[in-house]
Short mmCIF file of C-alpha atoms and ligand atoms in Angstrom, two decimals:
data_model
loop_
_atom_site.label_atom_id
_atom_site.label_comp_id
_atom_site.label_asym_id
_atom_site.label_seq_id
_atom_site.Cartn_x
_atom_site.Cartn_y
_atom_site.Cartn_z
CA UNK I 1 -0.84 -34.41 -25.81
CA UNK I 2 0.61 -33.96 -29.10
CA UNK I 3 2.73 -30.46 -28.91
CA UNK I 4 2.71 -30.06 -32.99
CA UNK I 5 -0.60 -29.14 -34.12
CA UNK I 6 -1.72 -27.96 -37.23
CA UNK I 7 -3.35 -25.31 -36.26
CA UNK I 8 -3.26 -23.33 -32.97
CA UNK I 9 -6.08 -20.82 -32.33
CA UNK I 10 -5.08 -18.19 -29.87
CA UNK I 11 -8.66 -16.96 -27.84
CA UNK I 12 -11.78 -18.16 -27.05
CA UNK I 13 -14.32 -15.19 -27.99
CA UNK I 14 -16.53 -15.86 -30.81
CA UNK I 15 -14.10 -15.81 -33.46
CA UNK I 16 -11.64 -17.89 -31.87
CA UNK I 17 -14.55 -20.59 -31.30
CA UNK I 18 -16.19 -20.30 -35.06
CA UNK I 19 -12.81 -20.84 -36.49
CA UNK I 20 -12.77 -23.75 -33.68
CA UNK I 21 -15.94 -25.00 -34.96
CA UNK I 22 -14.81 -24.99 -38.86
CA UNK I 23 -11.42 -26.32 -38.60
CA UNK I 24 -11.94 -29.20 -36.09
CA UNK I 25 -14.64 -30.32 -38.84
CA UNK I 26 -11.96 -29.81 -41.32
CA UNK I 27 -10.38 -32.46 -39.92
CA UNK I 28 -7.02 -30.18 -38.42
CA UNK I 29 -7.23 -31.07 -35.08
CA UNK I 30 -7.47 -27.32 -33.67
CA UNK I 31 -6.03 -26.44 -30.02
CA UNK I 32 -7.27 -24.20 -28.83
CA UNK I 33 -5.63 -21.77 -26.04
CA UNK I 34 -8.76 -20.02 -24.40
CA UNK I 35 -6.82 -17.46 -22.20
CA UNK I 36 -7.39 -17.72 -18.04
CA UNK I 37 -10.44 -15.15 -19.01
CA UNK I 38 -12.07 -17.61 -21.52
CA UNK I 39 -14.84 -16.83 -23.44
CA UNK I 40 -14.15 -12.75 -24.19
CA UNK I 41 -16.08 -10.18 -23.71
CA UNK I 42 -19.39 -11.79 -24.00
CA UNK I 43 -18.48 -13.42 -20.86
CA UNK I 44 -19.36 -9.65 -19.38
CA UNK I 45 -22.28 -9.21 -20.83
CA UNK I 46 -25.47 -10.40 -20.07
CA UNK I 47 -28.51 -10.64 -22.64
CA UNK I 48 -27.44 -10.93 -26.26
CA UNK I 49 -30.80 -10.00 -28.49
CA UNK I 50 -28.69 -9.56 -32.01
CA UNK I 51 -27.04 -12.67 -32.07
CA UNK I 52 -29.03 -14.34 -34.80
CA UNK I 53 -30.84 -17.90 -34.20
CA UNK I 54 -31.82 -16.70 -30.51
CA UNK I 55 -35.12 -15.16 -30.80
CA UNK I 56 -35.44 -14.72 -27.01
CA UNK I 57 -32.31 -13.22 -25.95
CA UNK I 58 -29.32 -15.52 -24.67
CA UNK I 59 -27.28 -14.67 -21.82
CA UNK I 60 -23.69 -13.95 -23.18
CA UNK I 61 -21.80 -16.64 -20.75
CA UNK I 62 -23.78 -18.89 -22.12
CA UNK I 63 -23.63 -18.34 -25.64
CA UNK I 64 -19.81 -19.02 -25.69
CA UNK I 65 -20.74 -22.35 -23.39
CA UNK I 66 -22.62 -23.65 -26.36
CA UNK I 67 -19.90 -22.75 -29.31
CA UNK I 68 -17.12 -23.80 -26.62
CA UNK I 69 -19.19 -27.47 -26.16
CA UNK I 70 -19.83 -27.03 -30.15
CA UNK I 71 -16.28 -27.12 -31.06
CA UNK I 72 -15.62 -29.30 -28.51
CA UNK I 73 -18.27 -32.06 -29.79
CA UNK I 74 -15.97 -32.06 -33.43
CA UNK I 75 -13.14 -32.55 -31.81
CA UNK I 76 -11.57 -29.44 -30.69
CA UNK I 77 -8.56 -29.41 -27.18
CA UNK I 78 -9.05 -26.33 -25.15
CA UNK I 79 -6.35 -25.45 -22.97
CA UNK I 80 -7.60 -22.84 -20.42
CA UNK I 81 -4.70 -21.13 -20.00
CA UNK I 82 -3.01 -17.57 -21.50
CA UNK I 83 -0.67 -17.32 -24.09
CA UNK I 84 2.86 -15.54 -22.74
CA UNK I 85 4.89 -15.18 -25.85
CA UNK I 86 4.94 -16.08 -29.89
CA UNK I 87 8.22 -16.94 -31.96
CA UNK I 88 6.70 -16.11 -35.26
CA UNK I 89 10.50 -15.70 -37.06
CA UNK I 90 10.96 -18.88 -37.80
CA UNK I 91 8.66 -21.85 -39.16
CA UNK I 92 7.24 -23.99 -37.21
CA UNK I 93 5.43 -20.99 -35.64
CA UNK I 94 6.16 -21.28 -31.38
CA UNK I 95 3.58 -20.88 -28.83
CA UNK I 96 4.59 -20.36 -25.32
CA UNK I 97 2.51 -20.39 -22.67
CA UNK I 98 1.98 -19.96 -18.82
CA UNK I 99 4.04 -21.97 -17.25
CA UNK I 100 6.64 -22.42 -20.09
CA UNK I 101 5.21 -24.98 -22.25
CA UNK I 102 5.84 -24.55 -25.73
CA UNK I 103 3.14 -25.71 -28.71
CA UNK I 104 4.41 -25.09 -32.36
CA UNK I 105 2.04 -25.32 -35.45
CA UNK I 106 1.87 -24.67 -38.88
CA UNK I 107 -0.80 -22.26 -38.75
CA UNK I 108 -2.05 -20.04 -35.81
CA UNK I 109 -5.25 -18.12 -35.91
CA UNK I 110 -5.28 -15.04 -33.35
CA UNK I 111 -8.55 -14.41 -32.15
CA UNK I 112 -7.60 -12.15 -28.94
CA UNK I 113 -9.99 -9.58 -28.87
CA UNK I 114 -10.17 -6.25 -27.42
CA UNK I 115 -10.24 -4.71 -23.87
CA UNK I 116 -12.48 -2.12 -22.56
CA UNK I 117 -10.66 0.86 -21.43
CA UNK I 118 -10.23 3.21 -18.42
CA UNK I 119 -9.75 6.34 -17.16
CA UNK I 120 -6.67 5.00 -15.33
CA UNK I 121 -7.63 6.50 -12.31
CA UNK I 122 -7.14 5.28 -9.30
CA UNK I 123 -10.12 6.04 -7.35
CA UNK I 124 -11.92 4.28 -10.58
CA UNK I 125 -9.67 1.70 -9.97
CA UNK I 126 -10.29 1.19 -6.46
CA UNK I 127 -14.08 1.83 -6.76
CA UNK I 128 -14.36 -1.03 -9.23
CA UNK I 129 -16.83 -3.53 -8.87
CA UNK I 130 -17.99 -1.22 -6.21
CA UNK I 131 -20.11 0.97 -8.40
CA UNK I 132 -17.42 1.52 -11.13
CA UNK I 133 -18.74 -0.34 -14.65
CA UNK I 134 -17.50 -0.70 -17.69
CA UNK I 135 -20.20 -3.22 -18.87
CA UNK I 136 -23.93 -1.32 -18.45
CA UNK I 137 -25.26 -4.86 -19.94
CA UNK I 138 -23.92 -6.66 -16.84
CA UNK I 139 -24.25 -3.94 -14.32
CA UNK I 140 -27.17 -1.36 -15.23
CA UNK I 141 -29.74 -3.34 -12.89
CA UNK I 142 -28.12 -3.04 -9.63
CA UNK I 143 -28.91 0.66 -10.54
CA UNK I 144 -32.46 0.62 -9.96
CA UNK I 145 -33.42 4.02 -8.77
CA UNK I 146 -30.06 5.58 -8.20
CA UNK I 147 -28.57 8.58 -10.41
CA UNK I 148 -25.25 7.48 -12.52
CA UNK I 149 -23.21 8.77 -14.81
CA UNK I 150 -21.29 7.42 -17.97
CA UNK I 151 -18.19 9.07 -19.28
CA UNK I 152 -17.65 8.70 -22.75
CA UNK I 153 -19.22 10.27 -26.16
CA UNK I 154 -18.96 7.46 -28.38
CA UNK I 155 -21.82 4.94 -29.40
CA UNK I 156 -20.99 2.72 -26.57
CA UNK I 157 -21.47 5.73 -23.99
CA UNK I 158 -24.59 6.04 -25.96
CA UNK I 159 -26.09 2.65 -25.94
CA UNK I 160 -24.87 1.96 -22.29
CA UNK I 161 -26.85 4.94 -20.82
CA UNK I 162 -30.28 4.43 -22.81
CA UNK I 163 -30.09 1.19 -21.49
CA UNK I 164 -29.13 2.46 -17.87
CA UNK I 165 -32.50 4.39 -18.04
CA UNK I 166 -34.56 1.24 -17.58
CA UNK I 167 -33.44 1.02 -14.18
CA UNK I 168 -31.71 4.47 -12.93
CA UNK I 169 -33.50 7.66 -11.99
CA UNK I 170 -31.04 9.69 -14.07
CA UNK I 171 -28.34 9.44 -16.11
CA UNK I 172 -25.79 11.85 -16.99
CA UNK I 173 -22.94 11.61 -19.88
CA UNK I 174 -20.09 13.05 -19.18
CA UNK I 175 -18.26 13.83 -22.69
CA UNK I 176 -14.48 15.40 -22.46
CA UNK I 177 -15.23 17.22 -25.81
CA UNK I 178 -17.51 19.94 -27.13
CA UNK I 179 -19.12 16.94 -29.63
CA UNK I 180 -20.22 13.71 -29.17
CA UNK I 181 -18.93 11.36 -31.73
CA UNK I 182 -21.52 8.89 -32.07
CA UNK I 183 -23.52 8.29 -35.08
CA UNK I 184 -26.12 10.32 -35.29
CA UNK I 185 -28.86 7.71 -34.68
CA UNK I 186 -28.07 7.16 -31.35
CA UNK I 187 -26.39 10.70 -30.34
CA UNK I 188 -30.62 11.83 -31.30
CA UNK I 189 -31.92 8.68 -29.07
CA UNK I 190 -30.10 10.16 -26.16
CA UNK I 191 -31.31 13.38 -26.11
CA UNK I 192 -34.52 12.36 -26.87
CA UNK I 193 -34.46 10.62 -23.27
CA UNK I 194 -35.78 12.18 -20.40
CA UNK I 195 -33.78 10.85 -18.23
CA UNK I 196 -30.33 12.01 -19.85
CA UNK I 197 -28.89 14.64 -19.78
CA UNK I 198 -25.32 15.51 -21.85
CA UNK I 199 -22.34 17.51 -20.53
CA UNK I 200 -19.88 18.60 -22.59
CA UNK I 201 -16.50 19.65 -22.08
CA UNK I 202 -16.55 17.33 -19.09
CA UNK I 203 -13.38 15.78 -17.56
CA UNK I 204 -13.48 13.13 -14.74
CA UNK I 205 -11.14 13.12 -12.30
CA UNK I 206 -11.83 11.60 -9.41
CA UNK I 207 -14.41 9.10 -8.62
CA UNK I 208 -15.16 9.74 -5.18
CA UNK I 209 -16.63 7.47 -2.01
CA UNK I 210 -15.21 4.96 0.30
CA UNK I 211 -16.77 1.23 -0.18
CA UNK I 212 -18.44 2.68 -2.31
CA UNK I 213 -19.46 5.58 -5.35
CA UNK I 214 -21.18 8.38 -4.04
CA UNK I 215 -19.90 10.94 -6.51
CA UNK I 216 -17.32 11.96 -9.09
CA UNK I 217 -15.36 14.98 -9.35
CA UNK I 218 -15.46 16.61 -12.89
CA UNK I 219 -13.10 19.40 -14.34
CA UNK I 220 -14.15 21.90 -17.03
CA UNK I 221 -11.65 19.97 -20.07
CA UNK I 222 -11.51 23.74 -21.49
CA UNK I 223 -7.76 25.09 -21.22
CA UNK I 224 -7.09 27.48 -19.03
CA UNK I 225 -10.76 26.79 -17.27
CA UNK I 226 -10.24 25.30 -13.92
CA UNK I 227 -13.69 24.97 -12.96
CA UNK I 228 -14.10 22.03 -10.81
CA UNK I 229 -17.44 20.90 -8.67
CA UNK I 230 -19.05 17.16 -7.57
CA UNK I 231 -21.55 15.04 -9.22
CA UNK I 232 -23.26 12.90 -6.81
CA UNK I 233 -24.15 9.52 -8.51
CA UNK I 234 -24.05 5.70 -7.39
CA UNK I 235 -22.41 4.36 -9.78
CA UNK I 236 -19.95 5.18 -12.83
CA UNK I 237 -20.28 3.31 -16.47
CA UNK I 238 -16.64 3.81 -18.49
CA UNK I 239 -17.53 3.90 -21.66
CA UNK I 240 -14.31 5.55 -23.72
CA UNK I 241 -13.24 2.56 -26.01
CA UNK I 242 -11.29 -0.95 -26.35
CA UNK I 243 -7.81 -1.62 -26.55
CA UNK I 244 -6.42 -4.77 -28.93
CA UNK I 245 -4.96 -7.67 -26.90
CA UNK I 246 -1.86 -7.22 -29.55
CA UNK I 247 1.03 -7.15 -27.01
CA UNK I 248 2.34 -10.56 -26.82
CA UNK I 249 2.68 -10.13 -30.96
CA UNK I 250 4.44 -6.69 -30.48
CA UNK I 251 7.95 -7.10 -32.73
CA UNK I 252 5.92 -10.44 -34.54
CA UNK I 253 3.41 -9.14 -36.55
CA UNK I 254 2.66 -5.90 -38.20
CA UNK I 255 0.06 -3.41 -35.88
CA UNK I 256 -1.61 -0.47 -36.92
CA UNK I 257 0.51 2.63 -35.70
CA UNK I 258 -2.67 4.30 -33.50
CA UNK I 259 -4.27 2.16 -31.93
CA UNK I 260 -2.35 -1.21 -32.19
CA UNK I 261 -4.61 -3.46 -33.91
CA UNK I 262 -3.35 -6.21 -35.94
CA UNK I 263 -2.83 -5.48 -39.41
CA UNK I 264 -4.77 -8.17 -42.05
CA UNK I 265 -4.28 -8.42 -45.74
CA UNK I 266 -6.93 -10.46 -48.05
CA UNK I 267 -9.47 -10.08 -45.05
CA UNK I 268 -7.24 -12.95 -42.53
CA UNK I 269 -4.31 -12.46 -43.65
CA UNK I 270 -1.38 -11.16 -41.05
CA UNK I 271 2.29 -9.82 -41.29
CA UNK I 272 3.53 -13.33 -41.04
CA UNK I 273 2.73 -16.58 -43.51
CA UNK I 274 0.57 -18.63 -42.24
CA UNK I 275 -0.67 -16.34 -38.97
CA UNK I 276 -4.11 -15.16 -39.71
CA UNK I 277 -6.45 -12.92 -37.46
CA UNK I 278 -9.78 -12.66 -37.01
CA UNK I 279 -12.45 -11.15 -34.40
CA UNK I 280 -11.89 -7.72 -32.57
CA UNK I 281 -7.95 -8.00 -32.41
CA UNK I 282 -8.34 -7.19 -36.23
CA UNK I 283 -11.55 -5.07 -36.43
CA UNK I 284 -12.22 -1.40 -34.85
CA UNK I 285 -15.14 -0.88 -37.15
CA UNK I 286 -17.82 -3.56 -36.60
CA UNK I 287 -16.98 -5.60 -32.82
CA UNK I 288 -20.17 -7.42 -32.97
CA UNK I 289 -20.42 -11.41 -32.08
CA UNK I 290 -21.28 -11.91 -35.28
CA UNK I 291 -18.81 -10.15 -37.34
CA UNK I 292 -16.47 -11.85 -34.74
CA UNK I 293 -17.41 -15.41 -35.64
CA UNK I 294 -18.11 -14.63 -39.43
CA UNK I 295 -14.61 -13.63 -39.35
CA UNK I 296 -13.36 -16.82 -37.23
CA UNK I 297 -14.85 -18.61 -40.10
CA UNK I 298 -12.98 -16.84 -42.60
CA UNK I 299 -9.65 -17.33 -40.68
CA UNK I 300 -10.54 -20.93 -40.45
CA UNK I 301 -11.20 -21.34 -44.37
CA UNK I 302 -7.63 -19.40 -44.68
CA UNK I 303 -5.69 -21.67 -42.89
CA UNK I 304 -7.19 -24.72 -44.49
CA UNK I 305 -6.54 -23.10 -47.92
CA UNK I 306 -2.96 -22.80 -46.43
CA UNK I 307 -2.27 -26.01 -45.12
CA UNK I 308 -3.58 -27.90 -48.42
CA UNK I 309 -0.94 -25.36 -50.38
CA UNK I 310 1.84 -26.58 -47.83
CA UNK I 311 0.92 -30.29 -47.95
CA UNK I 312 0.53 -29.80 -51.98
CA UNK I 313 -2.73 -30.92 -52.48
P1 LIG V 1 -15.29 5.35 -29.66
O1 LIG V 1 -13.80 5.05 -30.11
O2 LIG V 1 -16.47 5.48 -31.13
O3 LIG V 1 -15.52 6.56 -28.56
C1 LIG V 1 -14.58 6.88 -27.67
C2 LIG V 1 -14.99 7.82 -26.83
O4 LIG V 1 -14.63 8.26 -25.53
C3 LIG V 1 -15.31 9.23 -27.78
O5 LIG V 1 -16.21 10.34 -27.66
C4 LIG V 1 -13.81 10.00 -26.84
O6 LIG V 1 -13.63 11.26 -26.86
C5 LIG V 1 -14.36 8.76 -24.90
N1 LIG V 1 -12.52 8.86 -24.77
C6 LIG V 1 -11.81 8.68 -25.06
N2 LIG V 1 -10.57 8.18 -24.17
C7 LIG V 1 -11.57 9.09 -23.08
C8 LIG V 1 -10.88 9.23 -21.91
N3 LIG V 1 -9.53 9.11 -21.60
N4 LIG V 1 -11.33 9.80 -21.23
C9 LIG V 1 -12.65 10.43 -21.61
N5 LIG V 1 -13.50 10.27 -22.53
C10 LIG V 1 -12.76 9.57 -23.15
O7 LIG V 1 -15.79 4.02 -29.09
P2 LIG V 1 -17.03 3.34 -28.71
O8 LIG V 1 -16.49 2.17 -28.06
O9 LIG V 1 -17.91 4.52 -28.34
O10 LIG V 1 -17.39 2.53 -29.81
C11 LIG V 1 -15.72 2.56 -30.90
C12 LIG V 1 -16.74 1.12 -32.49
O11 LIG V 1 -17.75 0.51 -31.88
C13 LIG V 1 -17.69 2.72 -32.94
O12 LIG V 1 -17.32 2.24 -34.62
C14 LIG V 1 -18.95 2.67 -33.16
O13 LIG V 1 -20.22 2.92 -33.70
C15 LIG V 1 -19.45 1.03 -32.80
N6 LIG V 1 -20.40 0.70 -31.78
C16 LIG V 1 -21.53 1.39 -32.22
C17 LIG V 1 -22.46 0.68 -31.76
C18 LIG V 1 -24.07 0.55 -32.60
O14 LIG V 1 -24.13 0.87 -33.76
N7 LIG V 1 -24.92 0.50 -32.00
C19 LIG V 1 -22.64 0.54 -30.25
C20 LIG V 1 -21.37 0.25 -29.86
C21 LIG V 1 -20.15 0.79 -30.83
P3 LIG V 1 -13.05 11.78 -28.26
O15 LIG V 1 -14.25 11.82 -29.08
O16 LIG V 1 -12.95 13.19 -27.86
O17 LIG V 1 -11.85 11.49 -28.19
#
């Protein structure tokens, strides 16, 4: 395989694969470095009901498989490995993958997405997959008739809590502050749901249980208050936001200082000429599969225009 490419795409969620479809159709022979956990966050969801063109819902992993097949049909080459380092300080742009192989490119499209945040409690990590989850749409089904808790006060927490009521007996939403961050419509929906109780100033200090969750310890978040109690639940859903997957770009591309998202100008241009970004790695606002796909298309068209300029045609 040619290790020098016109386009390398890092990431294989909706953004990366849409960029691949467009650059492949433009006959730019893209190489997608898909990551060991290829497919992005949709691989962790069940039914996707808001992706246009699928009136009957589609499973997240099935949608990603279809996008992958479409990209391959137009000539995309896909490597299911991780990128471990990049060197964008000189041309050609350098991408190093797990195992040390080096690929070079005229343009790179970064579509590495974002990852759900955890509370970082040892007990939470120990009980992941045994009652602790960050994906209500994937795991709610396992909590039929049970009592569960959701941590977080944003739209994701509200959405997860509402979704969980389809299965669970009761859902307690644990909000660390005194107010919700969620939009009014989502907050109102959660408040109106008889199966949901909102608890404010509640910090989770420990997830209880040996082989499966049987409760959470919660502490009053108000400074000075040291009231702690145990909430008996069989499941804990962590919905406290996301971290962009930008660690390998630190020192290479400009990152937004607060949360580390990639900074883009003119929609998809990063701080390095010829490097474009799309999807959740640069978008903390919309974070939808369809907006990620849309920005993947934009990055592909921008990369194509850049290559035209480079070749002087
Ligand atoms: P947000 O950043 O909006 O909210 C995160 C929530 O988790 C906040 O309540 C925050 O508390 C809390 N939190 C953060 N860290 C911790 C912690 N360590 N312990 C306890 N609580 C913590 O993230 P979301 O994922 O909810 O939403 C992200 C974006 O996606 C938003 O723009 C949202 O509108 C959008 N979205 C829209 C949806 C829709 O419209 N249907 C559905 C889902 C998401 P605090 O407020 O105290 O910082």
